[in-house]
Structures are given as C-alpha cells and as structure tokens.
mmCIF file of C-alpha atoms in Angstrom:
data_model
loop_
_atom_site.group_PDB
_atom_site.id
_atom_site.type_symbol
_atom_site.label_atom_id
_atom_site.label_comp_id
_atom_site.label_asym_id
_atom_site.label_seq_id
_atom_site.Cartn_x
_atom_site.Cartn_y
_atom_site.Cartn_z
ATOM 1 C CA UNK A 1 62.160 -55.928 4.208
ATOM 2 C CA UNK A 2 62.948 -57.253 7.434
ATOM 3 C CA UNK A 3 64.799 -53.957 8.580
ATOM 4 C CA UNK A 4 61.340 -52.242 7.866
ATOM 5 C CA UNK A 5 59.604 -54.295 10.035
ATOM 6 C CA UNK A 6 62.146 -53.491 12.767
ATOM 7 C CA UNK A 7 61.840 -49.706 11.849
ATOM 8 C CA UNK A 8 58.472 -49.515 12.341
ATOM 9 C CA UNK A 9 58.524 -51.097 16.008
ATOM 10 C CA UNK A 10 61.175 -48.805 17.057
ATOM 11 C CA UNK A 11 59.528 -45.690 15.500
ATOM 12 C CA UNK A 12 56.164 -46.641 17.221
ATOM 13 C CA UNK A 13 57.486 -47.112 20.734
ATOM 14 C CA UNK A 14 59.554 -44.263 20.404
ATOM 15 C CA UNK A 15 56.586 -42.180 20.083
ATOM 16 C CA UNK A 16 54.420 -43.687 22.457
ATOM 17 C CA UNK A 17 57.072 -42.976 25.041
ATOM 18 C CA UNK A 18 58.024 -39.966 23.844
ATOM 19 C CA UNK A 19 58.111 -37.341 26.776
ATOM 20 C CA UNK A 20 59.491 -34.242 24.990
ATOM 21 C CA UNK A 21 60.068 -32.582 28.397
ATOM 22 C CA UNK A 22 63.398 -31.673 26.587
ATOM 23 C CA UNK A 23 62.161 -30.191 23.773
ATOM 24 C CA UNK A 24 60.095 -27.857 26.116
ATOM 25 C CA UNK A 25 63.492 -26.241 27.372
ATOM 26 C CA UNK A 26 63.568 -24.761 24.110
ATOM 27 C CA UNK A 27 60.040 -22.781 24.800
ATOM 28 C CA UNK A 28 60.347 -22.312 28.151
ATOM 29 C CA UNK A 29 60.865 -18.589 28.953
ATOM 30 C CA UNK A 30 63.497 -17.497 32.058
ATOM 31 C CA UNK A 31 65.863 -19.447 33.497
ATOM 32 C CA UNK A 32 65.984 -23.301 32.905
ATOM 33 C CA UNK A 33 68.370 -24.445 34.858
ATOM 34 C CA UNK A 34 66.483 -25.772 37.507
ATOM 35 C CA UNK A 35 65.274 -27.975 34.995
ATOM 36 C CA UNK A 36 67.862 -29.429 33.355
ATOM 37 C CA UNK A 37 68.218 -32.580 36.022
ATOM 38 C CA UNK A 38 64.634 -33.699 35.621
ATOM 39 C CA UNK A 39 64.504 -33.147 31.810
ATOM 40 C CA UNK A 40 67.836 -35.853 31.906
ATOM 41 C CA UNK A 41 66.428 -37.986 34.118
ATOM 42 C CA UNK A 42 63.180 -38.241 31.706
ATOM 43 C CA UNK A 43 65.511 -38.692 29.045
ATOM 44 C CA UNK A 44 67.451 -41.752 30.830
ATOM 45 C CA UNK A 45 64.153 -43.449 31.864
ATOM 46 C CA UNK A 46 63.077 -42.877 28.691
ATOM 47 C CA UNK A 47 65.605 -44.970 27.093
ATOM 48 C CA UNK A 48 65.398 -47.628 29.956
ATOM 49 C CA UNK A 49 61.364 -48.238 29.383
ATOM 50 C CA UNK A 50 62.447 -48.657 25.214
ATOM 51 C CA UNK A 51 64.676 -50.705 26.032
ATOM 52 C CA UNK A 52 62.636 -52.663 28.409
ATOM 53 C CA UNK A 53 59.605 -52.823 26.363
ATOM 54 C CA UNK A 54 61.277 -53.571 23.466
ATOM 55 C CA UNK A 55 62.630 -56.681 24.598
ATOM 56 C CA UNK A 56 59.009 -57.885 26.181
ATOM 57 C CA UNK A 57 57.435 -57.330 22.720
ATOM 58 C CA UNK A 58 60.058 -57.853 19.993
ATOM 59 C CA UNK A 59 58.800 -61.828 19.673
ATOM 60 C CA UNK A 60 55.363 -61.265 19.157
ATOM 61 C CA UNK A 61 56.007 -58.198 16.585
ATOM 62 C CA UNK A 62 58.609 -60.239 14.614
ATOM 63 C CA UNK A 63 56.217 -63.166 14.503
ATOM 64 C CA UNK A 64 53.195 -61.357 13.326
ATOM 65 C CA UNK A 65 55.065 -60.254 10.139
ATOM 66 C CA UNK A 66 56.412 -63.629 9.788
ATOM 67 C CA UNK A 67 60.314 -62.691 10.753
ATOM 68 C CA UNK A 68 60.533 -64.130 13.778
ATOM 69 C CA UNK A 69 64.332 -64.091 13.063
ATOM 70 C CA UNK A 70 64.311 -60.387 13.216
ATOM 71 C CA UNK A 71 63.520 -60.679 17.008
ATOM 72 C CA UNK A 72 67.627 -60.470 18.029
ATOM 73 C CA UNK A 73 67.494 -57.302 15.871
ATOM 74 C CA UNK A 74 65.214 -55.749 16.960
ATOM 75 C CA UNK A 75 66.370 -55.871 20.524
ATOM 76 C CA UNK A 76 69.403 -54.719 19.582
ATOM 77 C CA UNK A 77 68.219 -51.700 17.684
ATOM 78 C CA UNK A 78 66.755 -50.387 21.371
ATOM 79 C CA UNK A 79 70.384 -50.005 22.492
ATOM 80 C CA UNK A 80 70.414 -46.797 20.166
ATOM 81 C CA UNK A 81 67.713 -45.066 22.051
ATOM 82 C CA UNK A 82 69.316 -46.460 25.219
ATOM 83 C CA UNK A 83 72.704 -44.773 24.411
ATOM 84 C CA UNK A 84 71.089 -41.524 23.129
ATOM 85 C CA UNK A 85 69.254 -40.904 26.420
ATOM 86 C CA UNK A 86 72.656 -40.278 28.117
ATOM 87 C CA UNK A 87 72.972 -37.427 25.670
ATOM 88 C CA UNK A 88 74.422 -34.109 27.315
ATOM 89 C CA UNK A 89 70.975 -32.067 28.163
ATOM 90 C CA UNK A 90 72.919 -28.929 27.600
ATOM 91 C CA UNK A 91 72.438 -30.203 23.668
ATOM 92 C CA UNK A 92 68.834 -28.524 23.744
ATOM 93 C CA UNK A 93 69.922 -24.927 25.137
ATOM 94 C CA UNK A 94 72.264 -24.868 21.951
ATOM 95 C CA UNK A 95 69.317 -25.163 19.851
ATOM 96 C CA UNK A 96 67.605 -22.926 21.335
ATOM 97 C CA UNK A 97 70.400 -20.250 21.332
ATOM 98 C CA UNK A 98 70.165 -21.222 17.584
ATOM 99 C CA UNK A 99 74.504 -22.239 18.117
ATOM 100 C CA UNK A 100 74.508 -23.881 14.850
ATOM 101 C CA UNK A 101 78.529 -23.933 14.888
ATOM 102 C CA UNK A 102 78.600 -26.030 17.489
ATOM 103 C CA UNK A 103 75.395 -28.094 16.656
ATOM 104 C CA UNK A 104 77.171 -28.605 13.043
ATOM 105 C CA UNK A 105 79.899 -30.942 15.011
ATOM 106 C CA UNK A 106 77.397 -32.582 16.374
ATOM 107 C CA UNK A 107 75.396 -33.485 13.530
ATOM 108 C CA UNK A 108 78.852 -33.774 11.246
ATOM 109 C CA UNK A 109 80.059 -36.630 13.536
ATOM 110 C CA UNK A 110 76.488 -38.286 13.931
ATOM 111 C CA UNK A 111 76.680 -38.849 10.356
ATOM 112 C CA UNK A 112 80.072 -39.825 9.616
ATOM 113 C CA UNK A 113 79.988 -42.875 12.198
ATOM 114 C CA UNK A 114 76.731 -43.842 10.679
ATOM 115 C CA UNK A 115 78.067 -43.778 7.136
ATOM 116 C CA UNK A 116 80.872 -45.172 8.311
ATOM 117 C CA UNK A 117 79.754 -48.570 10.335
ATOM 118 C CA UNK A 118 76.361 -49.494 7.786
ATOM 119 C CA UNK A 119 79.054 -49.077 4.835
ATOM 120 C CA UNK A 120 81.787 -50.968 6.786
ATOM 121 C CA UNK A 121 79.699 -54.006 8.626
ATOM 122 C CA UNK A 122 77.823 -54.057 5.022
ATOM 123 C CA UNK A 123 80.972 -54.960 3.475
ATOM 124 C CA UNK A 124 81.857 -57.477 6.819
ATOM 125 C CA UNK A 125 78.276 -58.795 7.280
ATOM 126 C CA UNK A 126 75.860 -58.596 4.076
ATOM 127 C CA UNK A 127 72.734 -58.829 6.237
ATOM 128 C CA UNK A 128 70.749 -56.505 8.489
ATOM 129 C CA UNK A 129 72.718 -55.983 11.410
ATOM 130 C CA UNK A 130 74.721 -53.329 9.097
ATOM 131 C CA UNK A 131 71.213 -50.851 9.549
ATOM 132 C CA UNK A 132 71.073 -51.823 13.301
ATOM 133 C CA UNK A 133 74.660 -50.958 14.076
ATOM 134 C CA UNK A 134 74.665 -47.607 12.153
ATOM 135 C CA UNK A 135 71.880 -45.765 14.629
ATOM 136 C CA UNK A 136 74.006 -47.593 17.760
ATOM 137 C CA UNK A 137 77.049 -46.146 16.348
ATOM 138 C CA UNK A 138 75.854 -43.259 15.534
ATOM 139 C CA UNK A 139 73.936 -42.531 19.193
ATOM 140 C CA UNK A 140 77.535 -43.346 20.864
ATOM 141 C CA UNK A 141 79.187 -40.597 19.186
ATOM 142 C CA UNK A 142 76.326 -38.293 19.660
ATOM 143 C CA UNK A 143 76.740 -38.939 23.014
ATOM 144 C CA UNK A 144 80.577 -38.363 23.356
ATOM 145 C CA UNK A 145 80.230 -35.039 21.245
ATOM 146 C CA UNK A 146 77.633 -33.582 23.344
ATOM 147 C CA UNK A 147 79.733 -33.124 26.237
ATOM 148 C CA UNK A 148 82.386 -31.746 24.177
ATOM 149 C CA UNK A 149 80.499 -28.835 22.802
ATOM 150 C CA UNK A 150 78.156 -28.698 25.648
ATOM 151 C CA UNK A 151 79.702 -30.055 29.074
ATOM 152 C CA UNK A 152 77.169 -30.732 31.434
ATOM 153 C CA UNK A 153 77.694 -32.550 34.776
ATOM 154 C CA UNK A 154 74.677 -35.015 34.426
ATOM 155 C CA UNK A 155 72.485 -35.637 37.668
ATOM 156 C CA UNK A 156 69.650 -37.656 38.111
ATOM 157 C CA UNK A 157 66.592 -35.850 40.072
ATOM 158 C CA UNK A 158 63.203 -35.632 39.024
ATOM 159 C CA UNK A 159 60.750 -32.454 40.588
ATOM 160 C CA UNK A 160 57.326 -33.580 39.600
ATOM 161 C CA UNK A 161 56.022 -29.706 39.512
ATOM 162 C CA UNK A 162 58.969 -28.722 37.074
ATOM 163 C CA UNK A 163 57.849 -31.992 34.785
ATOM 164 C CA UNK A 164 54.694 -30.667 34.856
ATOM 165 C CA UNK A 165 55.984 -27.305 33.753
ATOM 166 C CA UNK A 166 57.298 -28.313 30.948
ATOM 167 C CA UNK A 167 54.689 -31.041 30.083
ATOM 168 C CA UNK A 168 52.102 -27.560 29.300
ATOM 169 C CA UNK A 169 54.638 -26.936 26.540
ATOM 170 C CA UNK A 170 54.629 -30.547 24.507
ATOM 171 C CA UNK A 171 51.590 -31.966 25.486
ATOM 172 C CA UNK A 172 50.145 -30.873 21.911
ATOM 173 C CA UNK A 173 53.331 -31.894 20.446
ATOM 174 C CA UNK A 174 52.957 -35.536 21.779
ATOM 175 C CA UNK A 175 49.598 -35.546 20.124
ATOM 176 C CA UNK A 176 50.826 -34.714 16.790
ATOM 177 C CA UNK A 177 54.059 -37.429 17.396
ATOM 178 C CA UNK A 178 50.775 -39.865 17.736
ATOM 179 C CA UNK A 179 48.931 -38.523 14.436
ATOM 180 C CA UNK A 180 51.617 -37.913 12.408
ATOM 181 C CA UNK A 181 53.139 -41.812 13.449
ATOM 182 C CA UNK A 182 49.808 -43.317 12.314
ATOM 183 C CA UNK A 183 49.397 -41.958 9.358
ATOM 184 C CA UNK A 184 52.909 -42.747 8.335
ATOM 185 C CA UNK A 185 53.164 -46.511 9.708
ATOM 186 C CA UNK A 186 49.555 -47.306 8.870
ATOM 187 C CA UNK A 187 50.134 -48.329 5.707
ATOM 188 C CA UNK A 188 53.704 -49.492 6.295
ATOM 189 C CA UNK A 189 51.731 -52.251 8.207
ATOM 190 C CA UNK A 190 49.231 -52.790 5.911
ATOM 191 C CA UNK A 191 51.364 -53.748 3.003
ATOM 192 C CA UNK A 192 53.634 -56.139 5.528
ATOM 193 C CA UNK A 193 51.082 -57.971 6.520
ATOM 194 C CA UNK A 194 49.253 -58.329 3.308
ATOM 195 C CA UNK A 195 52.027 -58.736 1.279
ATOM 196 C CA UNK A 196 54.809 -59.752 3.043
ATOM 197 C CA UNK A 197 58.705 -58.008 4.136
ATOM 198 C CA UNK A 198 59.945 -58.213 0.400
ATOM 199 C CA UNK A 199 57.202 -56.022 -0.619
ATOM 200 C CA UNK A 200 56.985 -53.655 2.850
ATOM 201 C CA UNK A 201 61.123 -53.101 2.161
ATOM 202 C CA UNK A 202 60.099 -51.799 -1.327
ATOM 203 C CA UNK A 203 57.281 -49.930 0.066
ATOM 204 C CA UNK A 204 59.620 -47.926 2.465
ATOM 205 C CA UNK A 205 62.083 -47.136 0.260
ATOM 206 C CA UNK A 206 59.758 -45.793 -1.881
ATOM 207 C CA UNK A 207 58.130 -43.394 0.930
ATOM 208 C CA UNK A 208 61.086 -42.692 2.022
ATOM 209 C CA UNK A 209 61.806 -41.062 -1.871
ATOM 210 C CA UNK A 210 58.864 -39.515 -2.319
ATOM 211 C CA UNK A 211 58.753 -37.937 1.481
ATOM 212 C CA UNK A 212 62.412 -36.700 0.740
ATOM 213 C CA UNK A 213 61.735 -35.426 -2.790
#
C-alpha cells in the first residue's frame, strides 16, 4: 500500500514533465544529428526538475494519504529518473532503426538487475525500500548498457529552434501522457484516500492483473 502511494507520485510527475523531445527523433525525417545534444540535455534537465520537485512535494503527498513515513521513499525513488536521464541518446536511433539485437541487451540487463536487487534487498530488508531500489538499480544499468551498444559522446547544448522541431512531433503525445495518466491514477487516488494504503495496494495489484491480462 504504501509503495502505491509512492507509484502514483512518481508516475504523475513523470508525465507532467514529460518532454518527449526524444521520442520525436524517432519521427523525425533526415538527418538528426544536430539534434541529438539538445534532445540529452532535455533529458538531463528532465531528471533534475523530478528530482527537484519531488523532494519539494514528497511531505505533503505522503501526508495526505496518511504515510507520512513514505516521504524518505519517495525521494529516493526520484533518483531512478535522475539516473535514467544520463541514458546514451543514441538509445532512440536504435529504435528507430528497429535494432532489436542490440535493444534486447538492453532490456535483458534492465530486467535482470531489477529482479535481482527487489528479490535480494526483499530477502535483506522486508519493507519497501526493496520496490524503490529495483527501478534505481535497474536505471544504473540501463545507463551503463546504453553506451555499450550505442556509444555516444554526451554534450550538453540546447538550440531552442531544434526543441521546437521536435516539440511539432510529441506535442499530441504529451496530451495523451496527460489523459491516459488520469484516467489510470484517478481512481488509484480515490480508493487511497477513501479507504486507506492497505486497500489502494490491493487495488493496484489488481489493475495491474487485469491491465496485463
């Protein structure tokens, strides 16, 4: 229950400052490469602003649900998207070159380190922290992968009229993020504050199911 609460913060800020100037690399006809340094720099002030924000409004979230213990957690969790906006940019070309035997590493090692620290610190530390050490975990070896499969010498510049560029092709897609986040959390919020984190950690697991199945 109290991880739920701390999922739903994270998921909503990480929409609301969701830029998805990286994502347009993968529509954007021609030659990208001139865009590559401002689509990384979004990406690391991204994280930064999470991270930032996070920490600003983790105590008044956690209180309204009535974990205010969840607070250190919750803080912590931002580190993920912190890490993960150091990510190699060359990551999104792959997709869109559709090099699914590299992306497979990627994805293969994301997922081992997460399996591997939640089921290890579960063991060690039967509480929460096991969920917000898996997606930390988990970001650091995206990280380290990235530049393995797609080496990139990272630089940070920003050109305001190649943002803007790429802003025509997600603007629409930042809209849905919005939509699609509401629906989703709205009644994740409902049912933690009406009926408290026991029943919101039932809740989730049960969307998560029935959204899977």
């Amino acid at each position: 229950g109290i991880f739920a609460v701390i999922a739903i913060a994270d998921g909503l800020l990480n929409v609301l400052t969701e830029t998805s100037l990286s994502t347009a690399l993968v529509q954007v006809q021609g030659d990208t490469e001139d865009m590559l340094d401002t689509a990384f720099t979004a990406q690391i002030v991204r994280g930064l602003a999470v991270f930032g924000l996070m920490w600003l409004v983790a105590p008044f979230w956690c209180e309204s649900f009535g974990v205010p213990e969840a607070t250190s957690a919750l803080r912590a969790l931002t580190v993920a998207q912190l890490v993960q906006g150091a990510t190699s940019i060359r990551v999104v070309l792959l997709i869109r070159d559709m090099r699914f035997d590299k992306l497979f590493f990627l994805y293969l090692g994301q997922a081992l380190a997460n399996a591997f620290t939640v089921i290890t610190a579960a063991i060690v530390l039967r509480n929460v922290w096991a969920f917000v050490l898996a997606p930390i975990a988990e970001n650091v070896a995206r990280v380290v992968i990235s530049y393995v499969i797609a080496p990139h010498r990272p630089r940070l510049s920003f050109d305001r009229a190649k943002a803007r560029e790429m802003f025509r092709y997600t603007r629409w897609l930042m809209g849905y993020s919005v939509v699609d986040l509401a629906l989703e959390t709205g009644g994740h919020g409902v049912v933690g504050k009406l009926l408290g984190k026991a029943d919101l950690g039932l809740y989730r697991m049960c969307y998560q199911l029935a959204s899977e199945w």
